[in-house]
CSV table of C-alpha atoms and ligand atoms in Angstrom, one decimal:
chain,number,residue,atom,x,y,z
Z,1,MET,CA,0.2,0.0,-0.1
Z,2,PRO,CA,2.0,3.1,-1.4
Z,3,ASP,CA,0.9,5.6,0.9
Z,4,ARG,CA,-0.1,4.0,4.3
Z,5,GLU,CA,1.5,6.1,6.9
Z,6,THR,CA,-1.3,6.3,9.7
Z,7,SER,CA,-1.3,6.0,12.9
Z,8,VAL,CA,-4.4,3.8,13.0
Z,9,VAL,CA,-3.0,0.5,13.2
Z,10,PHE,CA,-4.3,-3.2,13.2
Z,11,ASP,CA,-2.6,-4.7,15.7
Z,12,LYS,CA,-3.5,-7.2,18.2
Z,13,GLU,CA,-4.8,-5.1,20.5
Z,14,ARG,CA,-7.6,-3.8,17.9
Z,15,ALA,CA,-8.2,-7.0,16.5
Z,16,ALA,CA,-8.8,-8.3,19.7
Z,17,SER,CA,-11.5,-5.3,20.9
Z,18,TYR,CA,-12.7,-4.6,16.8
Z,19,ASP,CA,-15.9,-6.7,17.2
Z,20,THR,CA,-16.9,-6.0,20.5
Z,21,ARG,CA,-16.7,-2.2,19.5
Z,22,ALA,CA,-18.5,-2.7,16.4
Z,23,ALA,CA,-21.2,-4.9,18.2
Z,24,LYS,CA,-22.0,-1.8,20.3
Z,25,VAL,CA,-23.1,-0.3,17.0
Z,26,ALA,CA,-24.5,-3.0,15.2
Z,27,PRO,CA,-27.3,-1.6,13.7
Z,28,LEU,CA,-25.1,0.6,11.4
Z,29,ARG,CA,-23.2,-2.5,10.3
Z,30,ASP,CA,-26.3,-4.9,9.9
Z,31,THR,CA,-27.8,-2.1,7.3
Z,32,LEU,CA,-25.1,-2.6,5.2
Z,33,HIS,CA,-24.7,-6.1,5.2
Z,34,LEU,CA,-28.5,-6.7,4.5
Z,35,LEU,CA,-28.2,-4.0,1.7
Z,36,THR,CA,-25.0,-6.0,0.3
Z,37,ARG,CA,-26.6,-9.1,0.4
Z,38,LEU,CA,-29.4,-7.9,-1.4
Z,39,VAL,CA,-27.6,-6.2,-4.1
Z,40,LEU,CA,-25.5,-9.5,-4.4
Z,41,SER,CA,-28.3,-12.1,-4.2
Z,42,GLU,CA,-28.7,-12.8,-7.9
Z,43,LEU,CA,-25.3,-14.4,-8.1
Z,44,PRO,CA,-24.9,-17.9,-8.9
Z,45,VAL,CA,-25.6,-20.3,-6.0
Z,46,ASN,CA,-21.4,-21.4,-5.9
Z,47,ALA,CA,-20.3,-17.6,-6.3
Z,48,ARG,CA,-16.8,-16.7,-6.0
Z,49,ILE,CA,-16.6,-13.2,-3.5
Z,50,LEU,CA,-12.9,-11.4,-2.9
Z,51,CYS,CA,-13.1,-9.6,0.5
Z,52,VAL,CA,-10.5,-6.6,0.3
Z,53,GLY,CA,-9.3,-5.9,3.7
Z,54,VAL,CA,-11.6,-8.3,5.2
Z,55,GLY,CA,-10.4,-7.4,8.7
Z,56,THR,CA,-12.0,-9.4,11.2
Z,57,GLY,CA,-14.4,-10.8,8.8
Z,58,LEU,CA,-17.7,-9.0,9.7
Z,59,GLU,CA,-18.6,-9.2,6.2
Z,60,LEU,CA,-17.3,-12.4,4.9
Z,61,ILE,CA,-19.1,-14.3,8.1
Z,62,TYR,CA,-22.4,-12.7,7.7
Z,63,LEU,CA,-22.4,-13.6,3.8
Z,64,ALA,CA,-21.1,-17.1,4.2
Z,65,GLN,CA,-23.9,-17.7,6.6
Z,66,GLU,CA,-26.3,-16.5,4.0
Z,67,PHE,CA,-25.3,-18.1,1.0
Z,68,PRO,CA,-23.8,-21.7,2.1
Z,69,GLN,CA,-22.3,-22.7,-1.3
Z,70,TRP,CA,-20.1,-19.4,-1.7
Z,71,GLN,CA,-16.7,-19.1,-1.9
Z,72,PHE,CA,-14.7,-16.5,-0.5
Z,73,THR,CA,-11.1,-15.0,-1.1
Z,74,ALA,CA,-10.3,-13.0,2.2
Z,75,VAL,CA,-7.3,-10.5,1.5
Z,76,GLU,CA,-6.0,-8.9,4.8
Z,77,PRO,CA,-2.7,-7.6,5.3
Z,78,ALA,CA,-2.9,-7.1,9.4
Z,79,SER,CA,-2.1,-10.7,10.3
Z,80,ALA,CA,-3.9,-10.5,14.0
Z,81,MET,CA,-7.2,-9.0,12.0
Z,82,LEU,CA,-7.1,-11.8,9.4
Z,83,ASP,CA,-6.4,-14.6,12.7
Z,84,VAL,CA,-9.4,-13.2,14.5
Z,85,CYS,CA,-11.4,-13.8,11.0
Z,86,ARG,CA,-9.9,-17.2,10.4
Z,87,GLN,CA,-10.7,-18.6,13.9
Z,88,LYS,CA,-14.3,-17.1,13.9
Z,89,ALA,CA,-14.6,-18.7,10.5
Z,90,GLU,CA,-13.7,-22.1,11.8
Z,91,THR,CA,-15.9,-21.9,14.7
Z,92,LEU,CA,-18.9,-21.3,12.3
Z,93,GLY,CA,-18.0,-23.8,10.2
Z,94,VAL,CA,-17.5,-21.7,7.1
Z,95,ALA,CA,-13.3,-21.9,7.1
Z,96,SER,CA,-13.3,-24.7,4.3
Z,97,ARG,CA,-15.0,-22.4,1.5
Z,98,CYS,CA,-12.3,-19.8,2.3
Z,99,ILE,CA,-9.2,-19.0,0.9
Z,100,TRP,CA,-6.7,-16.7,3.0
Z,101,HIS,CA,-4.2,-14.3,1.7
Z,102,ASN,CA,-2.2,-12.6,4.4
Z,103,GLY,CA,-1.1,-9.5,2.4
Z,104,ASP,CA,-2.1,-6.3,0.4
Z,105,LEU,CA,-4.3,-6.9,-2.8
Z,106,ASP,CA,-1.4,-6.0,-5.0
Z,107,SER,CA,0.5,-9.3,-3.9
Z,108,LEU,CA,-2.8,-11.6,-4.4
Z,109,PRO,CA,-2.2,-13.9,-7.1
Z,110,ALA,CA,-4.2,-14.2,-10.1
Z,111,SER,CA,-6.9,-16.8,-10.1
Z,112,ASN,CA,-9.9,-17.2,-12.1
Z,113,PRO,CA,-12.2,-14.0,-11.8
Z,114,PHE,CA,-14.5,-13.7,-9.0
Z,115,ASP,CA,-18.4,-12.8,-9.3
Z,116,ALA,CA,-17.8,-10.1,-6.9
Z,117,ALA,CA,-15.5,-7.7,-4.2
Z,118,THR,CA,-16.6,-6.2,-1.1
Z,119,CYS,CA,-14.3,-3.8,0.2
Z,120,PHE,CA,-15.4,-2.1,2.9
Z,121,LEU,CA,-13.9,0.6,4.8
Z,122,VAL,CA,-10.3,0.5,3.1
Z,123,SER,CA,-9.7,2.3,0.2
Z,124,HIS,CA,-9.9,5.6,2.0
Z,125,PHE,CA,-6.5,4.8,3.8
Z,126,PHE,CA,-5.1,5.3,0.0
Z,127,LEU,CA,-4.3,9.5,0.4
Z,128,GLN,CA,-3.4,10.4,-2.9
Z,129,PRO,CA,-6.6,10.1,-5.9
Z,130,GLU,CA,-4.1,8.1,-8.3
Z,131,SER,CA,-3.2,5.6,-5.7
Z,132,ARG,CA,-7.3,4.9,-4.5
Z,133,GLN,CA,-7.7,4.5,-8.3
Z,134,GLN,CA,-5.1,2.1,-9.0
Z,135,PHE,CA,-6.5,0.0,-5.8
Z,136,PHE,CA,-9.7,0.0,-7.3
Z,137,SER,CA,-8.3,-0.8,-10.7
Z,138,GLN,CA,-6.6,-3.9,-9.2
Z,139,ILE,CA,-10.0,-4.8,-7.7
Z,140,ALA,CA,-11.5,-4.8,-11.4
Z,141,SER,CA,-8.8,-6.8,-12.6
Z,142,HIS,CA,-9.9,-9.4,-10.5
Z,143,LEU,CA,-13.5,-9.7,-11.3
Z,144,HIS,CA,-15.3,-10.7,-14.4
Z,145,PRO,CA,-16.9,-8.7,-16.6
Z,146,GLN,CA,-20.0,-7.0,-15.1
Z,147,GLY,CA,-18.7,-8.6,-11.8
Z,148,TYR,CA,-19.7,-6.4,-8.7
Z,149,LEU,CA,-17.9,-4.0,-6.2
Z,150,VAL,CA,-19.8,-3.2,-3.3
Z,151,SER,CA,-17.3,-0.6,-1.5
Z,152,ALA,CA,-18.2,1.0,1.7
Z,153,ASP,CA,-15.9,4.4,2.7
Z,154,LEU,CA,-15.7,7.6,5.0
Z,155,ALA,CA,-16.9,10.4,2.5
Z,156,SER,CA,-17.8,13.9,3.2
Z,157,ASP,CA,-17.1,17.7,2.1
Z,158,MET,CA,-15.1,18.7,4.7
Z,159,ALA,CA,-15.0,22.3,4.0
Z,160,THR,CA,-18.7,22.3,4.7
Z,161,SER,CA,-20.2,22.9,8.2
Z,162,ASP,CA,-22.5,20.0,7.8
Z,163,TYR,CA,-19.1,18.1,7.9
Z,164,GLN,CA,-18.2,19.9,11.2
Z,165,SER,CA,-21.7,18.9,12.5
Z,166,LEU,CA,-21.0,15.3,11.9
Z,167,CYS,CA,-17.6,15.2,13.4
Z,168,GLU,CA,-19.5,15.9,16.5
Z,169,VAL,CA,-22.1,12.8,16.3
Z,170,TRP,CA,-19.3,10.2,14.8
Z,171,ALA,CA,-17.8,11.2,18.0
Z,172,ARG,CA,-20.4,10.4,20.2
Z,173,MET,CA,-20.8,7.0,18.0
Z,174,LEU,CA,-17.2,6.2,18.5
Z,175,LYS,CA,-17.4,6.7,22.7
Z,176,TYR,CA,-20.8,5.0,22.4
Z,177,ALA,CA,-18.9,2.0,20.9
Z,178,GLU,CA,-16.5,2.5,23.6
Z,179,TYR,CA,-13.7,3.6,22.1
Z,180,PRO,CA,-11.1,5.7,24.4
Z,181,ASP,CA,-10.9,9.3,24.4
Z,182,GLU,CA,-7.5,9.2,23.0
Z,183,ASP,CA,-8.7,7.3,20.0
Z,184,VAL,CA,-12.0,9.1,19.3
Z,185,GLU,CA,-9.5,12.4,18.9
Z,186,LYS,CA,-7.2,10.5,17.0
Z,187,PHE,CA,-9.4,9.1,14.4
Z,188,LEU,CA,-11.0,12.5,14.0
Z,189,ALA,CA,-7.5,14.1,13.2
Z,190,SER,CA,-6.7,11.6,10.9
Z,191,HIS,CA,-9.5,13.1,8.6
Z,192,GLY,CA,-7.7,14.3,5.4
Z,193,LYS,CA,-4.2,13.3,7.2
Z,194,GLU,CA,-4.4,9.7,7.4
Z,195,ALA,CA,-7.5,8.8,6.0
Z,196,ALA,CA,-8.5,10.6,2.5
Z,197,VAL,CA,-12.0,11.6,3.5
Z,198,LEU,CA,-13.5,13.2,0.1
Z,199,PRO,CA,-16.6,14.7,-0.9
Z,200,PRO,CA,-19.4,11.3,-2.1
Z,201,ASP,CA,-19.1,12.5,-5.6
Z,202,GLU,CA,-15.2,12.6,-5.7
Z,203,VAL,CA,-15.3,8.8,-4.2
Z,204,ALA,CA,-17.9,7.9,-7.0
Z,205,SER,CA,-15.6,9.3,-9.7
Z,206,ILE,CA,-12.4,7.8,-9.0
Z,207,ILE,CA,-14.4,4.2,-8.7
Z,208,SER,CA,-16.3,5.3,-12.0
Z,209,SER,CA,-12.5,5.9,-13.4
Z,210,SER,CA,-11.3,2.6,-12.2
Z,211,GLY,CA,-12.8,0.2,-14.8
Z,212,PHE,CA,-16.1,0.4,-13.2
Z,213,GLU,CA,-19.8,2.0,-14.1
Z,214,PRO,CA,-20.7,4.8,-12.3
Z,215,PRO,CA,-21.5,3.7,-8.5
Z,216,VAL,CA,-25.1,3.7,-7.2
Z,217,LEU,CA,-24.8,5.1,-3.5
Z,218,PHE,CA,-27.2,3.4,-2.1
Z,219,LEU,CA,-26.6,3.9,2.1
Z,220,GLN,CA,-25.0,6.6,3.9
Z,221,THR,CA,-24.6,6.3,8.1
Z,222,LEU,CA,-23.1,9.3,9.4
Z,223,PHE,CA,-19.6,9.3,7.5
Z,224,ILE,CA,-19.8,5.9,6.0
Z,225,HIS,CA,-21.1,5.9,2.2
Z,226,ALA,CA,-21.7,2.4,0.3
Z,227,TRP,CA,-21.8,2.2,-3.5
Z,228,TYR,CA,-22.2,-0.6,-5.6
Z,229,THR,CA,-21.3,-0.7,-9.2
Z,230,ARG,CA,-20.1,-3.7,-11.9
Z,231,ALA,CA,-17.1,-4.1,-13.6
Z,232,CYS,CA,-16.8,-2.6,-17.0
Z,233,HIS,CA,-13.3,-3.9,-18.0
Z,234,GLN,CA,-12.9,-6.5,-21.3
Z,235,SER,CA,-11.6,-9.6,-19.7
Y,1,SAM,C1,-11.1,-0.4,9.2
Y,1,SAM,S1,-10.8,-2.4,8.9
Y,1,SAM,C2,-12.2,-2.7,7.9
Y,1,SAM,C3,-12.1,-4.1,8.3
Y,1,SAM,C4,-13.4,-4.7,7.5
Y,1,SAM,N1,-13.5,-4.8,5.9
Y,1,SAM,C5,-14.7,-4.4,8.4
Y,1,SAM,O1,-15.6,-3.6,7.2
Y,1,SAM,O2,-14.9,-4.2,9.3
Y,1,SAM,C6,-9.7,-1.8,7.5
Y,1,SAM,C7,-8.9,-2.9,7.1
Y,1,SAM,O3,-8.3,-2.8,5.6
Y,1,SAM,C8,-7.1,-3.7,6.1
Y,1,SAM,N2,-6.0,-2.8,4.5
Y,1,SAM,C9,-5.4,-1.9,4.4
Y,1,SAM,N3,-4.8,-1.7,3.6
Y,1,SAM,C10,-5.1,-2.8,2.9
Y,1,SAM,C11,-4.7,-3.0,1.5
Y,1,SAM,N4,-3.8,-2.4,0.5
Y,1,SAM,N5,-5.0,-4.0,0.8
Y,1,SAM,C12,-6.0,-5.0,1.4
Y,1,SAM,N6,-6.5,-4.4,2.9
Y,1,SAM,C13,-6.1,-3.7,3.5
Y,1,SAM,C14,-6.4,-3.2,7.3
Y,1,SAM,O4,-5.4,-4.0,7.5
Y,1,SAM,C15,-7.8,-3.4,8.0
Y,1,SAM,O5,-8.1,-4.5,8.4
């Protein structure tokens, strides 16, 4: 990942607390998962799904349980996060349908094309639009022509009063999720410095210039925006 210089690290400590904190604000995540499920529900019964930046596997586990024959390739550079994901997959009996790749997307070996990719809360770590575009292009290159991408990221126009107002609610949400005060401050300070927080139209335009159709914005929860789209490259 070319411009990953962030104090938001996904180490053992964050991996161990990630799901507990997510559980405190589960309705936000549940909505994203349910809508993703509906977007992807017409895929073949044995679809192959690429989960980019799978973290502790919240999206993978949900989709694996909803679609019992889907196969997953989980890409995750942070070993501690992937270990939690793998452990949960084993406990819940879905690990036999998963391939684990402990590394960045650019180190994922080529394979048969995927029917869909999920990429939740990852691409905003690419600060430069060009590297973010390259990242989405890499995802497109792993997909069937017309394969789906569902992507969720922080997005907002930081120059607006709406952004300032949402920061207050965002901080309340993080505190409600029991992040320590210093983490809440760190997360807010990271906007625009360690996490790209661009206006939603700019994120959509980066996606559509990366081998995808213009994406459809289907969800906003505070700063998190989610889009779906389909690859439009020639295979
Ligand atoms: C905020 S977490 C999101 C995890 C999970 N997708 C979720 O929604 O809960 C972001 C994850 O992206 C991973 N990541 C960062 N850069 C990446 C890259 N270039 N390729 C794949 N994953 C990456 C991080 O290690 C981290 O686990």
